[in-house]
CSV table of N, CA, C and O in Angstrom, one decimal:
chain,number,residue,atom,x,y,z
A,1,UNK,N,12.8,-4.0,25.9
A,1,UNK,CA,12.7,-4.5,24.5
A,1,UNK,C,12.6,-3.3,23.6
A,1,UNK,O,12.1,-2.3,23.9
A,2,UNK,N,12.9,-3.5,22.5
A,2,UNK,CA,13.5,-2.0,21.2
A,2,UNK,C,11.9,-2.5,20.2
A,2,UNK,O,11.5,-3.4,19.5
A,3,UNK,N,11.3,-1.3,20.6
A,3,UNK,CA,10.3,-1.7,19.4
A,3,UNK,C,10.6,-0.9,18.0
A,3,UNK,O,11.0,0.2,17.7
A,4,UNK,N,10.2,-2.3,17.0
A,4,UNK,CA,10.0,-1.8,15.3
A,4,UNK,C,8.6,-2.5,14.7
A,4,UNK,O,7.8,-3.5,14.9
A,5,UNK,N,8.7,-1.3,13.7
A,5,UNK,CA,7.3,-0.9,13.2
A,5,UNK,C,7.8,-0.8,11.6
A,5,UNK,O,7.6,0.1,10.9
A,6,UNK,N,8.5,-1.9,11.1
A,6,UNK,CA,8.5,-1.6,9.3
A,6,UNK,C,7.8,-2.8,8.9
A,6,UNK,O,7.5,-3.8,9.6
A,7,UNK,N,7.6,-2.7,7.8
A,7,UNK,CA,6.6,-3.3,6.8
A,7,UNK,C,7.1,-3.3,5.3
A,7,UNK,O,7.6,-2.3,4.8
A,8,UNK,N,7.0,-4.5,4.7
A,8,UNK,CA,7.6,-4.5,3.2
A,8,UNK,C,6.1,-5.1,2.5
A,8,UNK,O,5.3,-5.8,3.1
A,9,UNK,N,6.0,-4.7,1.6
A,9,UNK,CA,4.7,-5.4,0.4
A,9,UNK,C,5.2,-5.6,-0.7
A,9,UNK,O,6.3,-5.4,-1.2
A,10,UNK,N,4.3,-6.2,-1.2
A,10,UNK,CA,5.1,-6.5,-2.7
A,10,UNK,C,3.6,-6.6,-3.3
A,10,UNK,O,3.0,-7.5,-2.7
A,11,UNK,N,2.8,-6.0,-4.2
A,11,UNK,CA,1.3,-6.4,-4.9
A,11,UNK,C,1.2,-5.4,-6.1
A,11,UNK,O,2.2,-4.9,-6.5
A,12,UNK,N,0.3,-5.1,-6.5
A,12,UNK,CA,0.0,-4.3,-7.9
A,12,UNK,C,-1.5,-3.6,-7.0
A,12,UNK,O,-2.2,-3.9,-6.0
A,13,UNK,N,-1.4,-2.7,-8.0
A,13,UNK,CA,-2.1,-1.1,-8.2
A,13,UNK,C,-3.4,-1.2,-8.0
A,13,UNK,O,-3.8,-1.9,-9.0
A,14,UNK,N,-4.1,-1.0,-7.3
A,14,UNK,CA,-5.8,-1.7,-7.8
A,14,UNK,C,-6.2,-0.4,-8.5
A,14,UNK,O,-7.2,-0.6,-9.3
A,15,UNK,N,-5.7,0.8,-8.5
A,15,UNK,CA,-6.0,2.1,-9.2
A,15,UNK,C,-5.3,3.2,-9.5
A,15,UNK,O,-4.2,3.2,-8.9
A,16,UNK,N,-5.3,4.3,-10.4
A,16,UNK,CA,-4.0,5.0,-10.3
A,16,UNK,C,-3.9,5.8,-9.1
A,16,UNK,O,-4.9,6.2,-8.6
A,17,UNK,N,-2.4,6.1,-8.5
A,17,UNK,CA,-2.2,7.1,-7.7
A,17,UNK,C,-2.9,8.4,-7.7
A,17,UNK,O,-2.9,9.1,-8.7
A,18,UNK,N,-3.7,8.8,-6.6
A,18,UNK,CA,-4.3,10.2,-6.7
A,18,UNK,C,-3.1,11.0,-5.8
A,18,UNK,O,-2.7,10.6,-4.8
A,19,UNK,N,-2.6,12.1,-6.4
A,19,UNK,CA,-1.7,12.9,-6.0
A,19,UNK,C,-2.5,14.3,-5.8
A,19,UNK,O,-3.3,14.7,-6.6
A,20,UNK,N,-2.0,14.8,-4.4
A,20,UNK,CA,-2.9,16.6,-3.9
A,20,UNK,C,-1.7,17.2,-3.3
A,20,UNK,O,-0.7,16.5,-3.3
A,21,UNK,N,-1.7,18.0,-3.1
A,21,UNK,CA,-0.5,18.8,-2.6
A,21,UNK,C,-1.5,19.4,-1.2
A,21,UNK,O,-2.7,19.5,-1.4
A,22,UNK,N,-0.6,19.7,0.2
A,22,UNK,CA,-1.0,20.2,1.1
A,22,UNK,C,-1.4,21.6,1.4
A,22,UNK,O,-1.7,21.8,0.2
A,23,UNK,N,-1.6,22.8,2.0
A,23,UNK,CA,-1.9,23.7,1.5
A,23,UNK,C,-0.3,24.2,2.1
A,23,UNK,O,0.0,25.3,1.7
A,24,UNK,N,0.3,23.8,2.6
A,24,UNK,CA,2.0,24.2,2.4
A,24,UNK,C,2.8,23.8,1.3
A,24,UNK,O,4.0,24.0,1.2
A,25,UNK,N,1.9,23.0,0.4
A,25,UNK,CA,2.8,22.4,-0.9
A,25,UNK,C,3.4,21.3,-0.9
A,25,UNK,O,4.2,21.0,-1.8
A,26,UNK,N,3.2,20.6,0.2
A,26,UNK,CA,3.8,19.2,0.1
A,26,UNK,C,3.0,18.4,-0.4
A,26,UNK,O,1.8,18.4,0.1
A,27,UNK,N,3.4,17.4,-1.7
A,27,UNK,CA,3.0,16.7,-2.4
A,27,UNK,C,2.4,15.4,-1.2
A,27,UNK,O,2.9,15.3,-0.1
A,28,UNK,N,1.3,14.3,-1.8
A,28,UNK,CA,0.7,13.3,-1.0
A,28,UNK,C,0.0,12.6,-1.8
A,28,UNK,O,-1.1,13.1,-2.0
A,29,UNK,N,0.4,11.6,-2.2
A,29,UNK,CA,0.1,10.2,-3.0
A,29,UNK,C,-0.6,9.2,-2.1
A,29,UNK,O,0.1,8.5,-1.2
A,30,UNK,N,-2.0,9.0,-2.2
A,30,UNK,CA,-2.7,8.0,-1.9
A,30,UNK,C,-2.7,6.9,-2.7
A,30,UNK,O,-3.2,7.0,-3.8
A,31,UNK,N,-2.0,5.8,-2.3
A,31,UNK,CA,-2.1,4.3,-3.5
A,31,UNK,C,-2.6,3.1,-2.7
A,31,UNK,O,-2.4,2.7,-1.5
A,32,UNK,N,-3.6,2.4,-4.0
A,32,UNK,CA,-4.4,1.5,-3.4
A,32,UNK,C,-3.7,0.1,-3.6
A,32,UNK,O,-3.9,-0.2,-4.8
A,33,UNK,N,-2.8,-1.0,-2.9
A,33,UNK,CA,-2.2,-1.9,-3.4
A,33,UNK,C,-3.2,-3.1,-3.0
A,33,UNK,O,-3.9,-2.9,-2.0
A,34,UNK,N,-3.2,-4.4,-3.9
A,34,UNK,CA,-3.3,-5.5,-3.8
A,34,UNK,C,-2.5,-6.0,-3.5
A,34,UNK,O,-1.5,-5.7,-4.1
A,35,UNK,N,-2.3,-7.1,-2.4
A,35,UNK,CA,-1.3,-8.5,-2.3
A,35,UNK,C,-2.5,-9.4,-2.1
A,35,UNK,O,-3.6,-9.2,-1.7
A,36,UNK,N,-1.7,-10.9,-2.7
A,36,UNK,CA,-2.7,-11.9,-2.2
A,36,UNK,C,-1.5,-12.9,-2.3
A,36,UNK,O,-0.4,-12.7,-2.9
A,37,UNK,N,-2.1,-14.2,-1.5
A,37,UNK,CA,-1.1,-15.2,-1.1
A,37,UNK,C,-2.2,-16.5,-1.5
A,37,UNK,O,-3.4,-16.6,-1.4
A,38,UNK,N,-1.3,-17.2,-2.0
A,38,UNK,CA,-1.9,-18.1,-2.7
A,38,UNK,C,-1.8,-19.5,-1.9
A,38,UNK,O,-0.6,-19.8,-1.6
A,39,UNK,N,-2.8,-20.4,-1.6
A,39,UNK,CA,-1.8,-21.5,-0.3
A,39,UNK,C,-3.4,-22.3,-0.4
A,39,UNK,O,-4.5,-21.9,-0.6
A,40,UNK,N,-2.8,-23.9,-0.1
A,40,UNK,CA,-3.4,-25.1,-0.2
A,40,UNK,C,-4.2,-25.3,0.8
A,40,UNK,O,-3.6,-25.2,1.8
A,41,UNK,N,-5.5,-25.6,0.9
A,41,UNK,CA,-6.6,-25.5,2.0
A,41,UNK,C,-6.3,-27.0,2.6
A,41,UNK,O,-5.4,-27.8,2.3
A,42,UNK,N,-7.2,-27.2,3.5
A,42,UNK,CA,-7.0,-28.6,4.5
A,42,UNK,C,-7.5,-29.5,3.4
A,42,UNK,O,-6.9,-30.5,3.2
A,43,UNK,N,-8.5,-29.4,2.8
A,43,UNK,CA,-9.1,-30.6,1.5
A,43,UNK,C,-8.6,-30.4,0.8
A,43,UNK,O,-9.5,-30.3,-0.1
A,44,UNK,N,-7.3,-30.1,0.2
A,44,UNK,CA,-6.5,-30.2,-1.3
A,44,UNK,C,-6.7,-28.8,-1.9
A,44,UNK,O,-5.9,-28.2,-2.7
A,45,UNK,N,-7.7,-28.4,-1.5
A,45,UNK,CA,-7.7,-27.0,-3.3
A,45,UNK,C,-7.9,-26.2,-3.2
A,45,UNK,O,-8.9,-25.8,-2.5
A,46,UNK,N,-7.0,-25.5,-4.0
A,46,UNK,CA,-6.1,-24.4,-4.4
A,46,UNK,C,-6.9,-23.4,-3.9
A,46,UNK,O,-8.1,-23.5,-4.1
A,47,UNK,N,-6.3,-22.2,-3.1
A,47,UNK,CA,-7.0,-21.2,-2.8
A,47,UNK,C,-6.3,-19.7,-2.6
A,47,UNK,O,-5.1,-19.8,-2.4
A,48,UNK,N,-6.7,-18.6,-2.6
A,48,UNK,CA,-6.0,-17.1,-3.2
A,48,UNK,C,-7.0,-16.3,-1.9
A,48,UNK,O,-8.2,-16.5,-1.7
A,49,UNK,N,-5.9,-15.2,-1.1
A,49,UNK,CA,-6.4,-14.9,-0.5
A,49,UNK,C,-5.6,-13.5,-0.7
A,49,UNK,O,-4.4,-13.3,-0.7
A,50,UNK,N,-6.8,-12.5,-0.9
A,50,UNK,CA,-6.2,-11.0,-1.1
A,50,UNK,C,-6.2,-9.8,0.0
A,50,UNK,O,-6.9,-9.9,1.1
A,51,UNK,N,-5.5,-8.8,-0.1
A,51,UNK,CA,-5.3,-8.3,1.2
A,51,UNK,C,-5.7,-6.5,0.2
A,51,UNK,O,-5.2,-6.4,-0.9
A,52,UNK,N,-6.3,-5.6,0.6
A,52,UNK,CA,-6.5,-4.7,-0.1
A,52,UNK,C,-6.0,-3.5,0.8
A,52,UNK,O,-6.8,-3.0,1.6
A,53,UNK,N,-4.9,-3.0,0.8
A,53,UNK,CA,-3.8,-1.9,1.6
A,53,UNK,C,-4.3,-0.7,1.2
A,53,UNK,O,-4.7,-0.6,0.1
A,54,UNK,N,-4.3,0.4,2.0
A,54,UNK,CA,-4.4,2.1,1.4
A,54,UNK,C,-2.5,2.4,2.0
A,54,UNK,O,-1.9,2.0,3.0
A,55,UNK,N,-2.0,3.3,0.9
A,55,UNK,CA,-0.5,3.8,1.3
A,55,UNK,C,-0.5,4.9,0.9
A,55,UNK,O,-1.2,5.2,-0.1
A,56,UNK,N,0.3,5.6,1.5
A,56,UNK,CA,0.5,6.9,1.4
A,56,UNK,C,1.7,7.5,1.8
A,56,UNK,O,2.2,7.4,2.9
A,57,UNK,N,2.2,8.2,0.5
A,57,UNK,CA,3.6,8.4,0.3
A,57,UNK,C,3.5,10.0,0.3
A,57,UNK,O,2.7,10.8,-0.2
A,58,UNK,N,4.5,10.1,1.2
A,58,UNK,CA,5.1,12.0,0.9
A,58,UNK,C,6.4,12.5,0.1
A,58,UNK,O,7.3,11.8,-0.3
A,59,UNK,N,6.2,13.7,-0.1
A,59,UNK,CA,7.2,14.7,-0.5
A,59,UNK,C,7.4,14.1,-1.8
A,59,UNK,O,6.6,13.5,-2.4
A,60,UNK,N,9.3,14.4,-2.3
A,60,UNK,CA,9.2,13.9,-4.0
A,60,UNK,C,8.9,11.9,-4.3
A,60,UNK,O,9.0,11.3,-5.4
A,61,UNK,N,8.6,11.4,-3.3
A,61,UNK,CA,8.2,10.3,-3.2
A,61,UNK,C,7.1,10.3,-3.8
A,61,UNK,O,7.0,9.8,-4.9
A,62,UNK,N,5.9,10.8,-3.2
A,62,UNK,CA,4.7,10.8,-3.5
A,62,UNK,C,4.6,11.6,-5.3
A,62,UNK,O,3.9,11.1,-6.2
A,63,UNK,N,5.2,12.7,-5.3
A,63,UNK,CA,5.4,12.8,-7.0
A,63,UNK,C,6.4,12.0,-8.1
A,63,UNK,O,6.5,12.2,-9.3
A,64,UNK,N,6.9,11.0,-7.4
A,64,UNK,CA,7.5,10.1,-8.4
A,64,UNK,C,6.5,9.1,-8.7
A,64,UNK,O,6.5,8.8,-9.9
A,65,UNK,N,5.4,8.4,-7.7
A,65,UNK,CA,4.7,7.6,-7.7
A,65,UNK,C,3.7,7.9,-8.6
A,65,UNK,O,3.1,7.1,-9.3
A,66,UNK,N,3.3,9.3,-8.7
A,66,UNK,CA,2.3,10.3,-9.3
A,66,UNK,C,2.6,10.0,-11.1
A,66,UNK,O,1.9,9.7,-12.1
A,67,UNK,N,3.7,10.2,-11.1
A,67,UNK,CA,4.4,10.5,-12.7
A,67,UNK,C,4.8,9.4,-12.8
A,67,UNK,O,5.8,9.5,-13.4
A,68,UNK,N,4.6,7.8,-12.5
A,68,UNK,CA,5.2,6.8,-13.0
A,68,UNK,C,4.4,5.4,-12.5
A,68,UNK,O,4.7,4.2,-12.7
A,69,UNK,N,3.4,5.8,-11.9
A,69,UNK,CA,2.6,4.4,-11.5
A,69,UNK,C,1.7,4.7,-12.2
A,69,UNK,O,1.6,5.8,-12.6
A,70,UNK,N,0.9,3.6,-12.5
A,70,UNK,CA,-0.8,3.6,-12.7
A,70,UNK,C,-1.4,2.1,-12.4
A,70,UNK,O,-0.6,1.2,-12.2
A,71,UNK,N,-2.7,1.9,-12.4
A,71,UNK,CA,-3.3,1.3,-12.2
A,71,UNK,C,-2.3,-0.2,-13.0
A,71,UNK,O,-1.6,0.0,-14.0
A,72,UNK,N,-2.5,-1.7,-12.2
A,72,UNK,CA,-1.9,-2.6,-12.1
A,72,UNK,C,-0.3,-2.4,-12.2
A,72,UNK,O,0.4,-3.4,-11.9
A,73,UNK,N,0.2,-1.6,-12.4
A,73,UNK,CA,1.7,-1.8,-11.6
A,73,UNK,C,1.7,-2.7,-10.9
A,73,UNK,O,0.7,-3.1,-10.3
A,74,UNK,N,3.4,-3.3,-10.9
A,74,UNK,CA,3.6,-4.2,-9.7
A,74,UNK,C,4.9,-2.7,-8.5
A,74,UNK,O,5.7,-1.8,-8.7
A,75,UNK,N,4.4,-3.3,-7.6
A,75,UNK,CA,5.5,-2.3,-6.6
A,75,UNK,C,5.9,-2.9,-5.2
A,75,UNK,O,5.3,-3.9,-4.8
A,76,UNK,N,6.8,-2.5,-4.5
A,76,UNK,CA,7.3,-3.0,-3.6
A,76,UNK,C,7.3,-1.9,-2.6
A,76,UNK,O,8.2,-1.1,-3.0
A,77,UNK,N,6.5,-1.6,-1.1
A,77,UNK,CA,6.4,-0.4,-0.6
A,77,UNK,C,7.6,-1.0,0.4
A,77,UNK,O,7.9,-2.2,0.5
A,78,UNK,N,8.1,-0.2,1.0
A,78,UNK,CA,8.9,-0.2,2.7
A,78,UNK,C,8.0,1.0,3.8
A,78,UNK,O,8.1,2.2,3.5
A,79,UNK,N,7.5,0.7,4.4
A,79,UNK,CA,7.7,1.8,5.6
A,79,UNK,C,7.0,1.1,6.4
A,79,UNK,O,6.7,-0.1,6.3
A,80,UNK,N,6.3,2.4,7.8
A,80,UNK,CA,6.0,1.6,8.7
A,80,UNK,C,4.2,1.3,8.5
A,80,UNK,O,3.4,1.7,7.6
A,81,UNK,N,3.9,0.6,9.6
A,81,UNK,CA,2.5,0.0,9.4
A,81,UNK,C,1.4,1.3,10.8
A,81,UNK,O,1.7,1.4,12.0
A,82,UNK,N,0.4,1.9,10.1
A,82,UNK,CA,-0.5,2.5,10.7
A,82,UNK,C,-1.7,2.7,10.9
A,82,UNK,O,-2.3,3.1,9.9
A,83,UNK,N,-2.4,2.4,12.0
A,83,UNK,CA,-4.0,1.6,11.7
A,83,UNK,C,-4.8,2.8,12.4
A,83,UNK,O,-4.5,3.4,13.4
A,84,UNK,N,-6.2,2.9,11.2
A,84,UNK,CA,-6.8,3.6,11.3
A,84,UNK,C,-7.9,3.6,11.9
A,84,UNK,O,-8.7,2.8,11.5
A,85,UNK,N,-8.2,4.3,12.9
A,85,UNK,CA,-9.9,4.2,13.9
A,85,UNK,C,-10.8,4.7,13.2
A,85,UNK,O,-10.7,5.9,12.8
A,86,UNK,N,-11.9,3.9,12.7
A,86,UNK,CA,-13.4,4.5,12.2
A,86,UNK,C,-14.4,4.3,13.3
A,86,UNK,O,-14.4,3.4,14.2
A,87,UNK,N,-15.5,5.6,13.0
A,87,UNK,CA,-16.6,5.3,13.9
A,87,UNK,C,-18.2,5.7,13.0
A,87,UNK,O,-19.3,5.6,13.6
């Protein structure tokens, strides 16, 4: 079986992009997105459920995001999905 690993979003900005460069100079855009899905409970009413994403864009990617988002943007990311271990 061929495994894939992409991901599409579609939500707005919860803050502006913070952009750092690496100590090789590669640019790196951390962006905080909201999605939420809106959908009808078992007793009738109405309910909004939000999903709060961390993404992180490289190279002139991450400096276009830098120079042209800010906080509430709407955006639409593509790439793949990567989960992070805390302890």
């Amino acid at each position: 079986m061929v495994d894939l690993n992409k991901v599409f979003l579609a939500g707005n900005l919860t803050r502006d992009p913070e952009l750092r460069y690496t100590a090789s100079g590669t640019a790196v855009a951390t962006l905080s997105l909201a999605v939420s899905r809106n959908y009808t409970a078992k007793d009738g009413s109405k309910k909004e459920e939000v999903a709060f994403i961390n993404v992180v864009a490289w190279g002139r990617q991450a400096e276009t995001c830098g120079e042209y988002l800010s906080k509430g943007s709407s955006v639409l990311v593509e790439g793949r999905l990567q989960l992070d271990k805390w302890e």
